[in-house]
CSV table of C-alpha atoms (C1' of nucleotides) in Angstrom, one decimal:
chain,number,residue,atom,x,y,z
A,1,MET,CA,84.4,-10.3,16.0
A,2,GLU,CA,85.4,-8.1,19.0
A,3,SER,CA,86.2,-9.8,22.2
A,4,THR,CA,83.6,-7.9,24.2
A,5,SER,CA,80.9,-9.0,21.8
A,6,ARG,CA,82.1,-12.6,21.9
A,7,ASP,CA,82.1,-12.5,25.7
A,8,THR,CA,78.5,-11.2,25.7
A,9,THR,CA,77.5,-13.9,23.3
A,10,GLN,CA,79.0,-16.6,25.5
A,11,LYS,CA,77.2,-15.2,28.5
A,12,LEU,CA,73.9,-15.0,26.7
A,13,MET,CA,74.3,-18.6,25.6
A,14,ASP,CA,75.0,-19.7,29.1
A,15,ALA,CA,72.0,-17.8,30.5
A,16,PHE,CA,69.7,-19.3,27.9
A,17,ALA,CA,71.1,-22.8,28.5
A,18,ARG,CA,70.1,-22.6,32.2
A,19,PHE,CA,66.5,-22.1,31.3
A,20,ARG,CA,66.1,-24.9,28.9
A,21,ARG,CA,64.7,-27.3,31.4
A,22,LEU,CA,61.5,-26.0,33.0
A,23,HIS,CA,59.4,-28.1,35.2
A,24,ARG,CA,57.4,-30.8,33.5
A,25,ASP,CA,55.2,-32.0,36.3
A,26,SER,CA,51.9,-30.3,36.9
A,27,PRO,CA,51.1,-29.2,40.4
A,28,ILE,CA,47.5,-30.4,40.0
A,29,PRO,CA,46.8,-34.0,39.2
A,30,GLY,CA,44.7,-34.5,36.1
A,31,LEU,CA,45.5,-31.1,34.7
A,32,LYS,CA,48.6,-30.7,32.5
A,33,HIS,CA,50.7,-27.6,32.2
A,34,SER,CA,49.7,-27.0,28.6
A,35,GLU,CA,46.0,-27.5,29.5
A,36,MET,CA,46.3,-25.0,32.3
A,37,ARG,CA,47.9,-22.5,30.1
A,38,ILE,CA,45.2,-22.8,27.6
A,39,LEU,CA,42.4,-22.5,30.2
A,40,PHE,CA,44.0,-19.2,31.3
A,41,ARG,CA,44.0,-18.0,27.7
A,42,ILE,CA,40.4,-18.9,27.2
A,43,ARG,CA,39.4,-17.1,30.4
A,44,LYS,CA,41.3,-14.0,29.4
A,45,ASN,CA,39.7,-14.0,26.0
A,46,MET,CA,36.3,-14.2,27.5
A,47,ALA,CA,37.1,-11.4,29.9
A,48,VAL,CA,38.4,-9.1,27.2
A,49,HIS,CA,36.1,-9.9,24.3
A,50,GLY,CA,33.1,-11.3,26.1
A,51,CYS,CA,33.0,-14.4,23.9
A,52,GLY,CA,34.7,-17.7,23.5
A,53,ALA,CA,38.2,-17.9,21.9
A,54,ARG,CA,38.6,-19.3,18.5
A,55,ILE,CA,41.2,-22.0,17.9
A,56,SER,CA,43.2,-19.7,15.7
A,57,GLU,CA,43.2,-17.0,18.3
A,58,ILE,CA,44.4,-19.3,21.0
A,59,SER,CA,47.0,-20.7,18.6
A,60,HIS,CA,48.3,-17.2,18.0
A,61,MET,CA,48.3,-16.2,21.7
A,62,MET,CA,50.2,-19.3,22.7
A,63,HIS,CA,52.6,-19.3,19.8
A,64,VAL,CA,51.6,-22.9,19.0
A,65,THR,CA,50.1,-24.4,15.8
A,66,SER,CA,46.4,-24.8,15.5
A,67,PRO,CA,46.4,-28.6,15.3
A,68,THR,CA,48.1,-28.5,18.7
A,69,VAL,CA,45.3,-26.3,20.0
A,70,THR,CA,42.6,-28.5,18.6
A,71,GLN,CA,44.0,-31.5,20.4
A,72,LEU,CA,44.4,-29.6,23.7
A,73,VAL,CA,40.9,-28.2,23.5
A,74,ASN,CA,39.5,-31.7,22.6
A,75,GLY,CA,41.1,-33.0,25.8
A,76,LEU,CA,39.7,-30.3,27.9
A,77,ALA,CA,36.3,-30.7,26.4
A,78,LYS,CA,36.4,-34.4,27.2
A,79,SER,CA,37.3,-33.5,30.8
A,80,GLY,CA,34.3,-31.2,30.9
A,81,TYR,CA,36.4,-28.0,31.4
A,82,VAL,CA,35.6,-26.4,28.2
A,83,GLU,CA,32.8,-26.2,25.6
A,84,ARG,CA,33.0,-25.9,21.9
A,85,THR,CA,30.3,-24.0,19.9
A,86,ILE,CA,30.2,-23.1,16.3
A,87,ASP,CA,30.3,-19.4,15.6
A,88,PRO,CA,27.1,-18.5,13.9
A,89,LYS,CA,28.7,-15.6,12.2
A,90,ASP,CA,31.4,-17.7,10.7
A,91,ARG,CA,30.6,-21.4,10.7
A,92,ARG,CA,34.3,-22.3,10.1
A,93,SER,CA,35.2,-21.0,13.4
A,94,ILE,CA,34.7,-22.5,16.8
A,95,ARG,CA,34.2,-20.6,20.0
A,96,VAL,CA,35.7,-22.2,23.1
A,97,THR,CA,34.3,-21.2,26.4
A,98,LEU,CA,35.0,-22.3,30.0
A,99,THR,CA,32.4,-24.4,31.7
A,100,LYS,CA,31.6,-23.9,35.4
A,101,GLN,CA,33.8,-26.9,36.1
A,102,GLY,CA,36.6,-25.3,34.0
A,103,GLU,CA,36.3,-22.0,36.0
A,104,ASP,CA,36.4,-23.9,39.2
A,105,VAL,CA,39.5,-26.0,38.4
A,106,LEU,CA,41.2,-22.9,37.0
A,107,LYS,CA,40.5,-21.0,40.2
A,108,SER,CA,41.8,-23.8,42.5
A,109,ALA,CA,44.8,-24.4,40.3
A,110,ALA,CA,45.7,-20.8,39.7
A,111,ASP,CA,47.8,-20.3,42.8
A,112,ALA,CA,49.7,-23.5,42.4
A,113,PHE,CA,50.5,-22.8,38.8
A,114,PHE,CA,51.3,-19.2,39.2
A,115,SER,CA,53.1,-19.2,42.5
A,116,GLU,CA,56.6,-19.7,41.2
A,117,PHE,CA,56.3,-17.2,38.4
A,118,ASN,CA,54.3,-14.8,40.4
A,119,GLY,CA,57.0,-14.9,43.1
A,120,LEU,CA,59.5,-14.1,40.3
A,121,VAL,CA,57.5,-11.1,39.1
A,122,THR,CA,57.3,-9.8,42.7
A,123,HIS,CA,60.9,-10.4,43.1
A,124,LEU,CA,62.0,-8.6,39.9
A,125,GLY,CA,59.4,-6.0,40.1
A,126,GLU,CA,56.9,-5.0,37.5
A,127,GLU,CA,59.3,-2.9,35.5
A,128,LYS,CA,62.1,-5.4,35.2
A,129,SER,CA,59.6,-8.1,34.5
A,130,ASN,CA,58.3,-6.2,31.6
A,131,THR,CA,61.8,-5.5,30.3
A,132,LEU,CA,62.6,-9.2,30.5
A,133,ILE,CA,59.4,-10.1,28.6
A,134,GLU,CA,60.2,-7.5,25.9
A,135,LEU,CA,63.8,-8.6,25.5
A,136,LEU,CA,62.8,-12.3,25.3
A,137,THR,CA,60.1,-11.5,22.7
A,138,GLU,CA,62.5,-9.5,20.7
A,139,SER,CA,65.0,-12.4,20.8
A,140,PHE,CA,62.4,-14.8,19.7
A,141,ASP,CA,61.3,-12.6,16.9
A,142,TYR,CA,64.9,-12.1,15.7
A,143,LEU,CA,65.7,-15.8,15.9
A,144,ARG,CA,62.6,-16.7,14.0
A,145,GLU,CA,63.4,-14.3,11.2
A,146,ALA,CA,67.1,-14.8,11.1
A,147,THR,CA,67.3,-18.5,11.5
A,148,PRO,CA,64.1,-20.2,10.5
A,149,ILE,CA,65.4,-23.6,11.5
A,150,PHE,CA,65.9,-22.3,15.0
A,151,ILE,CA,62.3,-22.3,16.0
A,152,ALA,CA,60.2,-25.1,14.6
A,153,GLY,CA,56.7,-24.0,13.7
A,154,GLU,CA,56.4,-20.5,15.1
A,155,GLN,CA,53.9,-18.8,12.8
A,156,GLU,CA,51.8,-15.7,12.9
B,1,MET,CA,46.7,-10.9,43.1
B,2,GLU,CA,46.3,-7.7,41.2
B,3,SER,CA,45.2,-8.0,37.6
B,4,THR,CA,48.3,-6.1,36.2
B,5,SER,CA,50.6,-8.3,38.1
B,6,ARG,CA,48.8,-11.4,37.0
B,7,ASP,CA,49.0,-10.2,33.5
B,8,THR,CA,52.7,-9.8,33.7
B,9,THR,CA,53.0,-13.2,35.3
B,10,GLN,CA,51.0,-14.7,32.5
B,11,LYS,CA,53.2,-13.1,29.9
B,12,LEU,CA,56.4,-14.2,31.6
B,13,MET,CA,55.1,-17.7,31.8
B,14,ASP,CA,54.4,-17.7,28.1
B,15,ALA,CA,57.8,-16.3,27.4
B,16,PHE,CA,59.4,-19.1,29.3
B,17,ALA,CA,57.2,-21.7,27.7
B,18,ARG,CA,58.3,-20.5,24.3
B,19,PHE,CA,61.8,-20.5,25.6
B,20,ARG,CA,61.7,-24.1,26.5
B,21,ARG,CA,61.1,-25.2,22.9
B,22,LEU,CA,63.7,-22.8,21.5
B,23,HIS,CA,66.2,-25.5,20.6
B,24,ARG,CA,63.9,-28.1,19.2
B,25,ASP,CA,66.0,-28.2,16.1
B,26,SER,CA,69.7,-28.3,16.5
B,27,PRO,CA,71.8,-26.1,14.2
B,28,ILE,CA,73.5,-29.2,12.7
B,29,PRO,CA,71.3,-31.5,10.7
B,30,GLY,CA,71.5,-35.1,11.9
B,31,LEU,CA,72.5,-34.1,15.5
B,32,LYS,CA,69.7,-33.5,18.0
B,33,HIS,CA,70.0,-31.0,20.7
B,34,SER,CA,70.0,-33.6,23.4
B,35,GLU,CA,72.7,-35.4,21.6
B,36,MET,CA,74.8,-32.3,21.3
B,37,ARG,CA,74.5,-31.8,25.0
B,38,ILE,CA,75.6,-35.3,25.8
B,39,LEU,CA,78.6,-35.0,23.5
B,40,PHE,CA,79.7,-31.9,25.4
B,41,ARG,CA,79.4,-33.8,28.6
B,42,ILE,CA,81.5,-36.7,27.3
B,43,ARG,CA,84.1,-34.3,26.0
B,44,LYS,CA,84.2,-32.5,29.3
B,45,ASN,CA,84.6,-35.8,31.2
B,46,MET,CA,87.4,-36.9,29.0
B,47,ALA,CA,89.2,-33.6,29.5
B,48,VAL,CA,88.8,-33.7,33.3
B,49,HIS,CA,89.2,-37.3,34.0
B,50,GLY,CA,91.1,-38.5,31.0
B,51,CYS,CA,88.9,-41.4,30.4
B,52,GLY,CA,85.4,-42.1,29.0
B,53,ALA,CA,82.3,-41.2,30.9
B,54,ARG,CA,80.2,-43.9,32.5
B,55,ILE,CA,76.5,-44.0,31.8
B,56,SER,CA,75.8,-43.3,35.4
B,57,GLU,CA,78.2,-40.3,35.5
B,58,ILE,CA,76.6,-38.7,32.4
B,59,SER,CA,73.2,-39.4,33.9
B,60,HIS,CA,74.2,-37.6,37.1
B,61,MET,CA,75.8,-34.7,35.3
B,62,MET,CA,72.8,-34.1,33.1
B,63,HIS,CA,70.2,-34.8,35.8
B,64,VAL,CA,68.6,-37.3,33.6
B,65,THR,CA,67.8,-41.0,34.3
B,66,SER,CA,70.2,-43.7,33.1
B,67,PRO,CA,67.8,-45.3,30.7
B,68,THR,CA,67.6,-42.0,28.9
B,69,VAL,CA,71.4,-41.8,28.7
B,70,THR,CA,71.6,-45.4,27.4
B,71,GLN,CA,69.3,-44.5,24.6
B,72,LEU,CA,71.1,-41.3,23.7
B,73,VAL,CA,74.4,-43.0,23.8
B,74,ASN,CA,73.1,-45.8,21.6
B,75,GLY,CA,72.0,-43.3,19.0
B,76,LEU,CA,75.3,-41.6,19.0
B,77,ALA,CA,77.2,-44.8,18.8
B,78,LYS,CA,75.1,-45.8,15.8
B,79,SER,CA,75.9,-42.5,14.2
B,80,GLY,CA,79.6,-43.1,14.9
B,81,TYR,CA,80.1,-40.1,17.1
B,82,VAL,CA,80.8,-42.2,20.2
B,83,GLU,CA,82.3,-45.5,21.3
B,84,ARG,CA,81.3,-47.7,24.1
B,85,THR,CA,83.8,-49.9,25.8
B,86,ILE,CA,83.4,-52.1,28.8
B,87,ASP,CA,85.4,-50.9,31.8
B,88,PRO,CA,87.9,-53.8,32.6
B,89,LYS,CA,88.0,-52.7,36.2
B,90,ASP,CA,84.3,-53.1,36.6
B,91,ARG,CA,82.6,-55.0,33.9
B,92,ARG,CA,79.2,-53.6,34.8
B,93,SER,CA,80.3,-50.2,33.7
B,94,ILE,CA,80.7,-48.8,30.3
B,95,ARG,CA,83.1,-46.1,29.2
B,96,VAL,CA,81.8,-43.7,26.6
B,97,THR,CA,84.4,-41.9,24.5
B,98,LEU,CA,84.2,-39.5,21.6
B,99,THR,CA,85.4,-40.7,18.2
B,100,LYS,CA,87.2,-38.4,15.8
B,101,GLN,CA,84.0,-37.9,14.0
B,102,GLY,CA,82.2,-37.1,17.3
B,103,GLU,CA,84.8,-34.4,18.1
B,104,ASP,CA,84.5,-32.9,14.6
B,105,VAL,CA,80.7,-32.8,14.7
B,106,LEU,CA,80.8,-31.3,18.2
B,107,LYS,CA,83.2,-28.6,17.0
B,108,SER,CA,81.0,-27.6,14.0
B,109,ALA,CA,77.9,-27.7,16.1
B,110,ALA,CA,79.4,-25.4,18.7
B,111,ASP,CA,80.4,-23.0,16.0
B,112,ALA,CA,76.9,-23.0,14.4
B,113,PHE,CA,75.3,-22.6,17.8
B,114,PHE,CA,77.6,-19.7,18.7
B,115,SER,CA,77.0,-17.8,15.5
B,116,GLU,CA,73.2,-18.0,16.1
B,117,PHE,CA,73.6,-16.3,19.4
B,118,ASN,CA,76.2,-13.9,18.1
B,119,GLY,CA,73.7,-12.7,15.5
B,120,LEU,CA,71.2,-12.2,18.3
B,121,VAL,CA,73.7,-10.1,20.3
B,122,THR,CA,74.4,-8.0,17.2
B,123,HIS,CA,70.8,-7.5,16.7
B,124,LEU,CA,69.9,-6.6,20.2
B,125,GLY,CA,73.0,-4.5,20.8
B,126,GLU,CA,75.5,-4.8,23.5
B,127,GLU,CA,73.5,-2.9,26.1
B,128,LYS,CA,70.2,-4.8,25.7
B,129,SER,CA,72.1,-8.1,25.6
B,130,ASN,CA,73.7,-7.3,28.9
B,131,THR,CA,70.3,-6.3,30.4
B,132,LEU,CA,68.9,-9.6,29.2
B,133,ILE,CA,71.7,-11.6,30.7
B,134,GLU,CA,71.3,-9.8,34.0
B,135,LEU,CA,67.6,-10.4,34.1
B,136,LEU,CA,67.9,-14.0,33.2
B,137,THR,CA,70.6,-14.5,35.8
B,138,GLU,CA,68.6,-12.8,38.4
B,139,SER,CA,65.5,-14.8,37.6
B,140,PHE,CA,67.5,-18.0,37.6
B,141,ASP,CA,69.0,-17.2,41.0
B,142,TYR,CA,65.6,-16.4,42.4
B,143,LEU,CA,64.1,-19.6,41.1
B,144,ARG,CA,66.9,-21.7,42.3
B,145,GLU,CA,66.3,-20.5,45.9
B,146,ALA,CA,62.5,-20.4,45.7
B,147,THR,CA,61.8,-23.7,43.8
B,148,PRO,CA,64.4,-26.4,43.9
B,149,ILE,CA,62.6,-28.5,41.3
B,150,PHE,CA,63.2,-25.7,38.7
B,151,ILE,CA,66.9,-26.4,38.5
B,152,ALA,CA,66.9,-30.0,37.2
B,153,GLY,CA,69.4,-28.8,34.6
B,154,GLU,CA,72.9,-27.6,34.5
B,155,GLN,CA,75.4,-28.4,37.2
B,156,GLU,CA,78.9,-29.6,36.9
C,1,DA,C1',25.5,-16.7,-9.9
C,2,DA,C1',29.6,-19.5,-10.4
C,3,DC,C1',34.4,-20.4,-9.7
C,4,DT,C1',38.4,-20.0,-7.5
C,5,DA,C1',41.1,-18.6,-3.6
C,6,DA,C1',41.6,-18.2,1.1
C,7,DT,C1',40.6,-19.3,5.8
C,8,DT,C1',39.4,-22.4,9.8
C,9,DA,C1',39.7,-26.3,11.9
C,10,DT,C1',40.6,-31.2,12.0
C,11,DT,C1',42.8,-35.8,11.3
C,12,DA,C1',46.5,-38.8,11.1
C,13,DG,C1',50.9,-39.8,12.1
C,14,DC,C1',55.5,-38.3,13.6
C,15,DT,C1',59.2,-36.4,16.8
C,16,DT,C1',61.9,-35.0,20.9
C,17,DA,C1',63.2,-35.7,25.2
C,18,DC,C1',62.3,-37.3,28.7
C,19,DC,C1',60.1,-41.0,32.3
C,20,DT,C1',59.1,-45.7,35.2
C,21,DA,C1',59.2,-50.7,36.1
C,22,DA,C1',61.3,-54.8,35.4
C,23,DT,C1',65.4,-57.4,34.1
C,24,DT,C1',70.2,-58.8,33.2
C,25,DA,C1',75.1,-58.7,34.4
C,26,DT,C1',78.4,-58.1,37.5
C,27,DT,C1',80.6,-56.9,41.9
C,28,DA,C1',80.6,-56.4,47.0
C,29,DT,C1',79.6,-58.1,51.5
C,30,DG,C1',78.0,-60.7,55.7
D,1,DC,C1',78.7,-68.9,49.0
D,2,DA,C1',74.4,-66.6,49.2
D,3,DT,C1',72.5,-62.4,49.1
D,4,DA,C1',72.5,-57.6,48.5
D,5,DA,C1',73.9,-53.7,45.9
D,6,DT,C1',75.2,-51.5,41.7
D,7,DA,C1',75.4,-50.6,36.4
D,8,DA,C1',73.2,-50.7,32.5
D,9,DT,C1',69.5,-52.2,29.5
D,10,DT,C1',64.8,-53.3,27.6
D,11,DA,C1',60.2,-52.3,27.1
D,12,DG,C1',56.7,-49.3,27.0
D,13,DG,C1',54.7,-44.8,28.2
D,14,DT,C1',54.0,-39.6,28.3
D,15,DA,C1',53.8,-34.5,27.4
D,16,DA,C1',54.0,-31.2,24.2
D,17,DG,C1',54.7,-30.1,20.4
D,18,DC,C1',55.2,-30.6,14.9
D,19,DT,C1',53.9,-31.3,9.5
D,20,DA,C1',51.0,-32.6,5.6
D,21,DA,C1',46.7,-33.5,3.9
D,22,DT,C1',41.8,-32.7,4.0
D,23,DA,C1',37.0,-31.0,4.8
D,24,DA,C1',34.0,-27.2,5.5
D,25,DT,C1',33.0,-22.7,4.9
D,26,DT,C1',33.5,-17.9,3.4
D,27,DA,C1',35.4,-14.2,0.4
D,28,DG,C1',36.7,-12.3,-3.9
D,29,DT,C1',36.5,-12.2,-8.9
D,30,DT,C1',34.8,-12.5,-13.2
DNA sequence: AACTAATTATTAGCTTACCTAATTATTATG
DNA sequence: CATAATAATTAGGTAAGCTAATAATTAGTT
């Protein structure tokens, strides 16, 4: 291995290591981070496709397994933020839609949840942000293929 | 917030969320990622201070509570990677030292870890890798200033 | 049409990496 | 010496995942 390359590797490891610990505490009481993220996804899906998101779709979008999504959605349904309806075109599927309450909580929480990251996007600028997203995605994809152990459970 | 920008923010949030679970599985079977981190800390403390690290010191270095450290250290002691001795100068304290086995496992874990990242650098190429490092560093620096909570992680 | 295969979601139970509150030793201090 | 402070531990909890197995439904094949 060349010394330049090894140096780069070391630096990349260090850079990755710094980001391992993201905040765990939700800025909104009674709404967890993971729940917030899923609510955003559902809203997006409704905006784009005009219908509720299926569990498998959310799972894919969030890079999380479907049992995980099922549990999150169940929790949100119990809290009244989300509604589950069977898709009449494919009765295996479930369409998850936001309730009025869910939209409200999403609206009020959006700023609190987004502010840190949105500040970062503003700071970096749109172009650099997109480059960063692309490079991270490429890294994940590589690590998933090259070293399956590395990322538990990532599936397409 | 504009919708393009919000979309970028969403994607960046997701990229970081994936990132957080990157090292769920350690490259060495039988050694968890958190355990590896703690072993590194202990080794460092031994190198710098020439004696075992106290629970409270590790806790402080890792920005983790002492009960958490106690549990991790207990696990490592059971695996034989670490030894706990009561400090004769202050019998409340415990000095944690690496065993020979602990040093060995740490070495091989570091190698495995390094080779994963080195593969990534090869895959991305030197230029992209450097761009990624720069962007991560810039992001980290911004977040450190903007949101102090973010940085619960790596300090010496 | 009937079987088999595939897909979708769920259930049950586990794991990692933390946390808080309360408690037990021990040391320091008025 | 009594009390306060400090160090570590115990007990129990949480968030955010995971896998394996299973039920329901749809698709594909003979």
